[in-house]
C-alpha positions as a printed Julia matrix, in Angstrom:
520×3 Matrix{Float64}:
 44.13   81.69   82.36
 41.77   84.55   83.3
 40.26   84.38   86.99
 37.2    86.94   87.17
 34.56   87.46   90.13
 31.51   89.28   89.18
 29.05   91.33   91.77
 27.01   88.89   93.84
 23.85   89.73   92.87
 21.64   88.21   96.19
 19.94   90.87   97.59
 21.53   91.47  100.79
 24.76   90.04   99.75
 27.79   92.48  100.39
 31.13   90.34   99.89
 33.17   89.72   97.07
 35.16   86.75   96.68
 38.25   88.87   95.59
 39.87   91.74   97.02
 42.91   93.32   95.8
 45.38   91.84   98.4
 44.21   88.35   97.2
 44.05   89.45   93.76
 48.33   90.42   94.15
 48.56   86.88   95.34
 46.6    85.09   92.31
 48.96   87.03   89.75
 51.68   85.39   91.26
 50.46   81.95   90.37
 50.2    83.2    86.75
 46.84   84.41   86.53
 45.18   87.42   85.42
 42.42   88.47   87.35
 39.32   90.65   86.47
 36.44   91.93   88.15
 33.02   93.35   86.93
 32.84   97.13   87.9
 31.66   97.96   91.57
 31.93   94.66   92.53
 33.55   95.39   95.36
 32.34   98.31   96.9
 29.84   97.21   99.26
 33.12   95.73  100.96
 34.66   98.83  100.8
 36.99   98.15   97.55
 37.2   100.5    94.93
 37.48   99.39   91.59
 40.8   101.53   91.78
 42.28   99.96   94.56
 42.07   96.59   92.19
 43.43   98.93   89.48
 46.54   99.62   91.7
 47.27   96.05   91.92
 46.81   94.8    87.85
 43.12   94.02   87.92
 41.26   94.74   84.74
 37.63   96.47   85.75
 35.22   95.17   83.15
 31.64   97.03   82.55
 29.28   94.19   82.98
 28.64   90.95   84.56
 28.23   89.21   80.89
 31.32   90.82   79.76
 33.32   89.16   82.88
 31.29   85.81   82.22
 32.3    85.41   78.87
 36.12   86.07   79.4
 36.7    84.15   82.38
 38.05   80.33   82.42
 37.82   80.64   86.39
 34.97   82.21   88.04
 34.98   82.93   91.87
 31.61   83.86   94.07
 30.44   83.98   97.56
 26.99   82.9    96.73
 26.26   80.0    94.13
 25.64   80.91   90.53
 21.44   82.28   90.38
 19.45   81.4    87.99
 19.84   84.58   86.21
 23.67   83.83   85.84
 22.77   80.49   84.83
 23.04   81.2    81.18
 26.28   83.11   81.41
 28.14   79.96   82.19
 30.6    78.58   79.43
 31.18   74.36   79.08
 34.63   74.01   80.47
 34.2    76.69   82.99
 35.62   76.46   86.69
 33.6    78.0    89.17
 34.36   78.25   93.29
 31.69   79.31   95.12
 29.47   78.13   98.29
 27.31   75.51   96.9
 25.59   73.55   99.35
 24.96   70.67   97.64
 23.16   68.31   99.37
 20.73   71.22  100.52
 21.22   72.53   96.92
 20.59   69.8    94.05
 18.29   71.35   91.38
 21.57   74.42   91.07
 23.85   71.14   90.99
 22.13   69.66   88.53
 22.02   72.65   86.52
 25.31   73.21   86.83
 26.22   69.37   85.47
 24.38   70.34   82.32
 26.7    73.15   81.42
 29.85   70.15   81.77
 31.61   72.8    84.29
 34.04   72.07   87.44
 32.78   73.07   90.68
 34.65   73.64   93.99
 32.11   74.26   97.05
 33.94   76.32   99.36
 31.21   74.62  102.22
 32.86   71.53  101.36
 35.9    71.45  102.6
 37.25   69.23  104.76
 38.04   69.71  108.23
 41.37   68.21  108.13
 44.76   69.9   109.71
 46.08   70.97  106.23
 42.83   72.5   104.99
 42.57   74.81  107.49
 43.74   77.62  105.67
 41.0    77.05  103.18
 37.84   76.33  105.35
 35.81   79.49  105.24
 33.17   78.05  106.8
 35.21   78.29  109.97
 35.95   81.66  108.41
 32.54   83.08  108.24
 31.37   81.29  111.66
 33.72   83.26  113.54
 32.64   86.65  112.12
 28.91   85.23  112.65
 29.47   84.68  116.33
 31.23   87.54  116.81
 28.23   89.72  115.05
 25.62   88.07  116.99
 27.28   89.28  120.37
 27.27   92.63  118.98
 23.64   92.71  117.23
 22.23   91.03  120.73
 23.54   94.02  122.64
 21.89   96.18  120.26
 18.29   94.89  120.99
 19.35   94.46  125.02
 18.17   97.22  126.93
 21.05   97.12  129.39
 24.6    96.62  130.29
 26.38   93.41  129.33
 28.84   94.29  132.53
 27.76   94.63  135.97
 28.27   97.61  137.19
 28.25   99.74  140.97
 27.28  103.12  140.59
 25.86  106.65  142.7
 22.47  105.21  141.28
 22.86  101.66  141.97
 23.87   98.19  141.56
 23.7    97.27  137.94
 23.75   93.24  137.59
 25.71   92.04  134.47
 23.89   90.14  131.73
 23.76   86.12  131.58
 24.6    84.88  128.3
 23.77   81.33  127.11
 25.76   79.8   124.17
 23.93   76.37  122.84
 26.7    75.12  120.7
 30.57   75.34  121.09
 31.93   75.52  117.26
 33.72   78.15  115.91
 30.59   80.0   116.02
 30.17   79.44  119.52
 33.81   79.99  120.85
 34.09   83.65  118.87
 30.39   84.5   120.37
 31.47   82.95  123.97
 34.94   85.31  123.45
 33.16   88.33  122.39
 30.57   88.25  125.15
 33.23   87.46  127.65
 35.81   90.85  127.26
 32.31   92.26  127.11
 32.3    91.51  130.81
 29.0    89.39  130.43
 28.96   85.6   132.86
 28.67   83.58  130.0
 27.44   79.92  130.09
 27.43   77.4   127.18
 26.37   74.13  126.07
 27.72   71.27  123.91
 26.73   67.57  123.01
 30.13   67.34  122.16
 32.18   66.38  125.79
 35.87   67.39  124.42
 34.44   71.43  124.12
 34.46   71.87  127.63
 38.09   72.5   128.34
 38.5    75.03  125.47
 34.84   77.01  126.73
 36.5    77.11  130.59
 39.71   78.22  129.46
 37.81   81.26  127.59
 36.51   82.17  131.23
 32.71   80.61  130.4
 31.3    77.97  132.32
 30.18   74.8   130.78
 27.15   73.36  131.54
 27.59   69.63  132.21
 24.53   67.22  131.24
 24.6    63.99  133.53
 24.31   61.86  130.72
 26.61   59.39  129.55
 26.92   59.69  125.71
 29.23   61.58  122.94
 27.6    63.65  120.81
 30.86   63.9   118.54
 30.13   63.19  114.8
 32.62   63.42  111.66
 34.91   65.89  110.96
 34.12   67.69  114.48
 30.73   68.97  113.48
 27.66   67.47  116.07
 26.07   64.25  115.13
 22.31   63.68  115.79
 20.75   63.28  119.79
 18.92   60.24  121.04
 15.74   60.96  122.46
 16.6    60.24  125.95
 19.34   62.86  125.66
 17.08   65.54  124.03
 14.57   64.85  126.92
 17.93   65.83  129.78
 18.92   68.65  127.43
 15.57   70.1   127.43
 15.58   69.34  131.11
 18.8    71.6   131.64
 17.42   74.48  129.54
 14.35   74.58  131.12
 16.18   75.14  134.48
 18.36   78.32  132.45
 15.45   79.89  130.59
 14.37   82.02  133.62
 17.84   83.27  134.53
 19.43   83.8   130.98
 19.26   87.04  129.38
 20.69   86.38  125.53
 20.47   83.04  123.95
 22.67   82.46  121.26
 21.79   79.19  119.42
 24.82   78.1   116.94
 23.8    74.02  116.28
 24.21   72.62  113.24
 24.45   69.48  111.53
 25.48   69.27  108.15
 23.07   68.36  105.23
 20.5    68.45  108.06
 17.46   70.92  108.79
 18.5    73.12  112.32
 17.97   71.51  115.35
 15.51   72.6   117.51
 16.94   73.36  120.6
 15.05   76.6   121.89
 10.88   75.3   121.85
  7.91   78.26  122.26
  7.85   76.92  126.01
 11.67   77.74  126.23
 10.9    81.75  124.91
  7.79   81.75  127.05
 10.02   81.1   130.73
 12.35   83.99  129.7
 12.26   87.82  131.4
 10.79   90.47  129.37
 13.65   92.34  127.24
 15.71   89.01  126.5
 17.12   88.19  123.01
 17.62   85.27  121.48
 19.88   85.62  118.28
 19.52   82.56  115.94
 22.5    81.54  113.55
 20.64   78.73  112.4
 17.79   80.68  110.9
 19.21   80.36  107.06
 18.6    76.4   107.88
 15.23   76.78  109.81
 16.38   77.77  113.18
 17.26   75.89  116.15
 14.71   78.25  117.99
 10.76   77.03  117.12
  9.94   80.94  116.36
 12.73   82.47  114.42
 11.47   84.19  111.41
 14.25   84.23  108.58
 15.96   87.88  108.26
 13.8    89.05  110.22
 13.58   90.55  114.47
 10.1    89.06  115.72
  8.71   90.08  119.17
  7.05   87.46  121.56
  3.63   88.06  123.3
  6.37   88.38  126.59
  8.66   90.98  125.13
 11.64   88.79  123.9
 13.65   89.41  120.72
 14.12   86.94  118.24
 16.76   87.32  115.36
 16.74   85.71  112.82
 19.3    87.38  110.36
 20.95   85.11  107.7
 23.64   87.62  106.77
 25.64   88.37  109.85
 28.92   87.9   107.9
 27.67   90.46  104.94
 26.77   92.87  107.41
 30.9    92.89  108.32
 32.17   92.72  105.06
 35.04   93.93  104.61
 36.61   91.76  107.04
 34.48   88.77  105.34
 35.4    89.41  102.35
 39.43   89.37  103.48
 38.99   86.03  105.25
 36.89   84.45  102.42
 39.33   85.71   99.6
 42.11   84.5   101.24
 40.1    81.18  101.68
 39.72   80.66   98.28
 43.07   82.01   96.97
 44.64   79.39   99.37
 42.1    76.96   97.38
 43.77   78.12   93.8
 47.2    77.69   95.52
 46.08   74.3    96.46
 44.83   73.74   92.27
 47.94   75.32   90.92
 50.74   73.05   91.98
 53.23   74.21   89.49
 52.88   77.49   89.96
 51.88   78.29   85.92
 48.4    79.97   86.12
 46.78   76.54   84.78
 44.39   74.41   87.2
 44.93   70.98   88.1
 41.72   69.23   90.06
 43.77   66.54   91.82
 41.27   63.69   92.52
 43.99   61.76   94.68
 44.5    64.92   96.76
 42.31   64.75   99.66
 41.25   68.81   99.91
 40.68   69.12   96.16
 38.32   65.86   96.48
 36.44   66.62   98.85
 36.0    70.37   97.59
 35.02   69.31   94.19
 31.2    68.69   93.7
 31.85   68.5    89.87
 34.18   67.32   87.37
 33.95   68.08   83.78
 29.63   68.04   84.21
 30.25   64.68   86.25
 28.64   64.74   89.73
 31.37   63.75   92.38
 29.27   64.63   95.4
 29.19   63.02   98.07
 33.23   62.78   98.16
 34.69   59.56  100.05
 35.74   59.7   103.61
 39.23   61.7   104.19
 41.96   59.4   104.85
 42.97   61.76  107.14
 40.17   61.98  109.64
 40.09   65.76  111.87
 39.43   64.63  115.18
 39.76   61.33  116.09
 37.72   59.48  117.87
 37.99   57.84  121.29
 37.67   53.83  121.07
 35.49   52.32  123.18
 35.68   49.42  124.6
 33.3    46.93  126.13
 35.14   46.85  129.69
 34.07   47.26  133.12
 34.35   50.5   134.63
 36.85   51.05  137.46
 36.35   52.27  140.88
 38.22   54.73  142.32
 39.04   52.8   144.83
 40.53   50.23  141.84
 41.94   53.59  139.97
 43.82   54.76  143.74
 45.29   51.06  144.19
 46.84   51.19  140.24
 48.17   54.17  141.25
 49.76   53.43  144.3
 51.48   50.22  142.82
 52.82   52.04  139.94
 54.15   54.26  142.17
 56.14   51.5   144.42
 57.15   49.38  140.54
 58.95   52.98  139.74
 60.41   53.44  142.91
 61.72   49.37  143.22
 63.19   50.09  139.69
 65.21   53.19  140.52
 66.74   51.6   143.51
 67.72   48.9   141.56
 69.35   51.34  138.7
 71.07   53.37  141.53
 72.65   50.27  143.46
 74.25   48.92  139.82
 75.47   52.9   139.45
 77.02   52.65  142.74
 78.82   49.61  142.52
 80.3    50.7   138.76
 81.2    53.96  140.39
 83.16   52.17  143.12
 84.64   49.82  140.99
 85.95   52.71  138.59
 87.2    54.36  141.74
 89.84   51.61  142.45
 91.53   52.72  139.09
 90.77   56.47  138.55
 92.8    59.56  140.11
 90.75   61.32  142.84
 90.15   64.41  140.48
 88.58   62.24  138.19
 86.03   60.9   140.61
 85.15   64.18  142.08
 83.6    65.57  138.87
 82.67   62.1   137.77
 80.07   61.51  140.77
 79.34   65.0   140.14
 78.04   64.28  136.27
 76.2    60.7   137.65
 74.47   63.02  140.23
 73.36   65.91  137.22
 72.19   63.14  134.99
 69.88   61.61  138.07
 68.7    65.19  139.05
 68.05   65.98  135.37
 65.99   62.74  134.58
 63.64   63.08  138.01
 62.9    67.03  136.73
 62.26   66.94  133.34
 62.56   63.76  131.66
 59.1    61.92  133.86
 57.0    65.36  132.8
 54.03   65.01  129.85
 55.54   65.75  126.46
 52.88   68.14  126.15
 54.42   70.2   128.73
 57.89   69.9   127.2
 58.49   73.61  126.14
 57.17   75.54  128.54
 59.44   73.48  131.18
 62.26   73.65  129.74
 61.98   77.18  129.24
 62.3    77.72  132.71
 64.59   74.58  133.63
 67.37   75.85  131.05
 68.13   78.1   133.84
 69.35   75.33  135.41
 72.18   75.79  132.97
 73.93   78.18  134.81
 74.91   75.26  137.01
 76.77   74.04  133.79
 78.31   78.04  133.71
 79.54   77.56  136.9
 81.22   74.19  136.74
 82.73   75.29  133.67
 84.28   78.82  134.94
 85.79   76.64  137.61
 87.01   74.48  135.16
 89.1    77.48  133.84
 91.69   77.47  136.73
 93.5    74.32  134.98
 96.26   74.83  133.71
 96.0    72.62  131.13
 94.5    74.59  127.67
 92.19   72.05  126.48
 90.26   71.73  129.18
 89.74   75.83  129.86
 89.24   75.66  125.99
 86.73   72.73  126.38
 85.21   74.82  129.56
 85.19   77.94  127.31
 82.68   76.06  125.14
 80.39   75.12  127.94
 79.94   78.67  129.02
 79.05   80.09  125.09
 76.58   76.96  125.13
 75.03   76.78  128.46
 74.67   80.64  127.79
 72.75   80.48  124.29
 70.42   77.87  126.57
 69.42   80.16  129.14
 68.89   83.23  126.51
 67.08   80.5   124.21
 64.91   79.09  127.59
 63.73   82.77  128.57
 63.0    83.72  125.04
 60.39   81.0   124.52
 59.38   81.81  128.0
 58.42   85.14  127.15
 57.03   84.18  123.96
 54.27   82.26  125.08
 53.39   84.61  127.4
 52.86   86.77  125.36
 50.33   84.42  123.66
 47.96   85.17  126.75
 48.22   88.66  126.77
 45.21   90.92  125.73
 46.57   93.76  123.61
C-alpha cells in the first residue's frame, strides 16, 4: 500500500508528518511512501533528501490524494482537502475530536479510518507514539526562549564593574511535559524558577529539576485520568488565586501550561493578576490555541498591557522549531504504523482489542468510535483512599518504635537457633570445617543487615557499590589456594573469576548512572 503526506496547508503550519529518516523506516514495513513536492521544506527537507531514501516526489496535492491508501498530516484534513478524500482511505492526523465534531462528521461521510494522533493514550507502551508529549516538550522549551526575547534583561544574575544584576523569577503554572521542559530550560538558563501544580505527585520531579514548588495548604488531589489535571473546586481556586496573588508582584515571566482535555483553558492568570506585575514582565500563554489560561491573551498574537507587560499568545510554538518537530512527530506516527502493521507486510490492521489502536482510532470504516472505552491499563494509578482516621505523629513515632523492637526480638530469636545448630554441628565436624563454616554464617548475617532490609527501589545503585564487598570473597578464596588438595584451589579459582566479574559488573553500573546526571 502507498503511504503519502501532502503539504499542510494551515497558514502558519511548518511540519510535515514525514521526513526521510521515518520515511526509510515505513519502507521497511512494506510500504511505499510519497510526498507532494516541497512538502517538506519549511522543515528543512528537500524533496531530494526524500529522493535519496526511495520517496516518489509527486507535483500536486490532488495527485498525492488520489494515489494514496494511507494519508499522514500534522493538521486535520481542511475543508479544501475535504473533497480529495477517497471511501476506504486511512488518514493519521491530529484531530481533536471532541473540540472538532463538524471535521469528524465530515470525515464519517467519506466511510474513511481515522487515527488522532491527540488521542493516544497515556499508557507505558504508548509512549513512543504520544506526540502530544512530543510537541509539549518543544512548546515549553520555545516559550522559555520566546519569553527571553520580549524580557529586557538577564535571565541569570549577574556581579559586574557596573553592578549587581538580579536574576529573573520565573513562574511555571502547570507541571506536564510542557511545564517540566519550560521549568528545565529556564533553569540551565540560570533563572530561580518556581512552579505550580494541582497535581501533589509533581513536586518531587519539579525539586529534583532545581525549581521550587509552591505548596498550596489545601488538602485535595487535583490528579485526573491518564495524568492530565482534572477540574478545581471552588474553594481550591479561591487558595490558588490566593497564592498567585502573593507571586504576581515578585515574578518576572509567567508561563501558564494548564490544560484539561476536551475542556476550554483554565483561567488561571485574571486582568487583576497582569495588573500586580512590574513593568517589562511576560507572560507566555500555551493555552492560547484553547482560549488561554491568562484572561487577556490574544490568539497568535503579543498584546501589551496599560502597565507594560507582554502577553503571548502564539499557537505555533512547535512550527516555529520544525525541524526538530517534525523528527519527533514523524517518528510518532511511524511508531503508530508499526503499531497497525503487525506482520510486517505493508497492509494495515486497526486492532479494536489492542488498547493503543482503540483509543487512537476516532473512525472505523465511516463508523464513529469516539469516545474510546477506558484503557485497561490505566497510566498512573491512583492512590485509594480510605475513610480512616488520621494518625498523629505521636501515633506514627510509637508504630515505629515497636516495629523496631518486633525486628530486633525476631533476630535474636533467629541467631540463638543458629547458635545452638552451629554448636551442635561442632561436636561432629573437624576444626577446619568450623572455622570457615562460622565464617560463611557470619557473611550471610552481615550480607542480609546491608543489603537485603534496603527499598527495592534502591536495589541497583547499592549493589553497585556493595559488590565491592566481593573482594572479601577474592580474598577468602586466594587463601583457599594454599590447599593442597586440587579441587578446592580449583573450586577457589572459580570464586576469584566470579567475585571479579562482580566488582567490574558493580562499578560499571556505578558509573553508568552517573553518567545519567551529568550535563554534557
Amino acid at each position: 500500500m502507498i503511504i503519502g503526506s501532502p503539504k499542510e496547508i494551515f497558514k502558519g503550519e511548518n511540519r510535515v508528518a514525514m521526513t526521510p529518516e521515518s520515511a526509510k523506516q515505513l519502507q521497511k514495513l512494506g510500504y511505499q511512501c510519497i510526498l507532494e513536492k516541497g512538502a517538506g521544506a519549511n522543515s528543512n527537507f528537500s524533496d531530494k533528501d526524500f529522493k535519496n531514501v526511495g520517496v516518489k516526489i509527486v507535483k500536486d496535492a490532488n495527485e498525492l490524494w488520489k494515489q494514496s491508501d494511507i494519508i499522514l498530516k500534522v493538521r486535520g484534513p481542511e475543508k479544501s482537502e475535504l473533497s480529495k478524500i477517497t471511501s476506504k482511505q486511512h488518514i493519521i492526523s491530529f484531530i481533536w475530536p471532541n473540540q472538532n465534531k463538524p471535521l469528524l462528521n465530515a470525515l464519517k461521510k467519506k466511510k474513511v479510518t481515522v487515527q488522532a494522533m491527540d488521542m493516544i493514550p497515556r499508557i507505558s507502551r504508548a509512549q513512543k507514539m504520544d506526540a502530544l508529549s512530543s510537541m509539549a516538550n518543544i512548546a515549553g522549551y520555545r516559550a522559555i526562549i520566546e519569553a527571553g526575547n520580549q524580557f529586557g534583561r538577564f535571565f541569570t544574575g549577574q556581579i559586574t564593574a557596573a553592578g549587581k544584576v538580579p536574576p529573573a523569577k520565573i513562574l511555571i503554572i502547570g507541571a506536564g511535559v510542557a511545564g517540566l521542559a519550560a521549568i528545565g530550560t529556564a533553569q540551565s538558563m540560570g533563572a530561580i524558577v518556581r512552579a505550580f501544580d494541582v497535581r501533589p505527585e509533581v513536586a518531587e520531579q519539579i525539586e529534583s529539576m532545581g525549581a521550587e514548588f509552591l505548596m498550596l495548604d489545601f488538602k485535595t488531589d487535583g490528579t485526573g485520568e491518564g495524568g492530565y489535571a482534572k477540574p478545581a473546586s471552588k474553594e481550591f481556586i479561591k487558595k490558588e488565586m490566593e497564592l498567585f496573588k502573593k507571586q504576581a508582584p515578585e515574578i518576572d515571566i509567567v508561563i501558564t501550561t494548564a490544560l484539561i482535555p476536551g475542556m476550554p483553558a483554565p483561567k488561571l492568570w485574571p486582568k487583576e493578576m497582569v495588573s500586580l506585575m512590574k513593568p517589562g514582565s511576560v507572560i507566555v500563554d500555551l493555552a492560547a490555541e484553547q482560549g488561554g489560561n491568562c484572561e487577556v491573551t490574544v490568539p497568535n498574537k503579543i498584546i501589551e498591557t496599560k502597565n507594560k507587560v507582554k502577553v503571548i499568545g502564539y499557537t505555533d510554538l512547535p512550527s516555529r522549531m520544525a525541524t526538530q518537530s517534525s523528527s519527533l512527530y514523524s517518528t510518532n506516527i511511524r511508531h503508530m504504523i508499526d503499531e497497525l502493521t503487525p506482520k510486517k507486510d505493508g497492509k494495515p490492521f486497526t486492532n479494536m482489542e489492542d488498547d493503543v489502536i482503540r483509543g487512537a482510532t476516532v473512525l472505523h470504516e465511516g463508523k464513529i468510535t469516539f469516545p474510546p472505552p477506558k484503557p485497561k491499563i490505566v497510566a498512573i494509578a491512583k492512590h485509594e483512599t480510605k475513610n480512616t482516621k488520621e494518625k498523629t505523629p505521636e501515633e506514627i513515632v510509637l508504630e515505629q518504635i515497636n516495629a523496631e523492637k518486633k525486628s530486633g526480638k525476631l533476630q535474636i530469636i533467629l541467631l540463638t537457633i543458629g547458635a545452638c545448630l552451629t554448636w551442635f554441628i561442632g561436636f561432629f565436624a573437624p576444626s577446619e570445617f568450623m572455622q570457615h563454616f562460622i565464617v560463611f554464617i557470619l557473611s550471610c548475617f552481615v550480607g542480609y543487615q546491608v543489603i537485603w532490609n534496603v527499598s527495592h527501589s534502591l536495589h541497583t545503585p547499592l549493589m553497585a557499590i556493595t559488590n565491592a564487598i566481593s573482594s572479601i570473597v577474592i580474598i577468602g578464596a586466594l587463601l583457599q589456594m594454599r590447599f593442597e588438595n586440587d579441587i578446592v584451589s580449583l573450586l577457589a579459582l572459580v570464586s576469584v573469576f566470579i567475585a571479579t566479574i562482580n566488582i567490574v559488573g558493580g562499578f560499571m553500573v556505578t558509573k553508568r548512572m552517573l553518567s545519567m546526571f551529568q550535563r554534557s
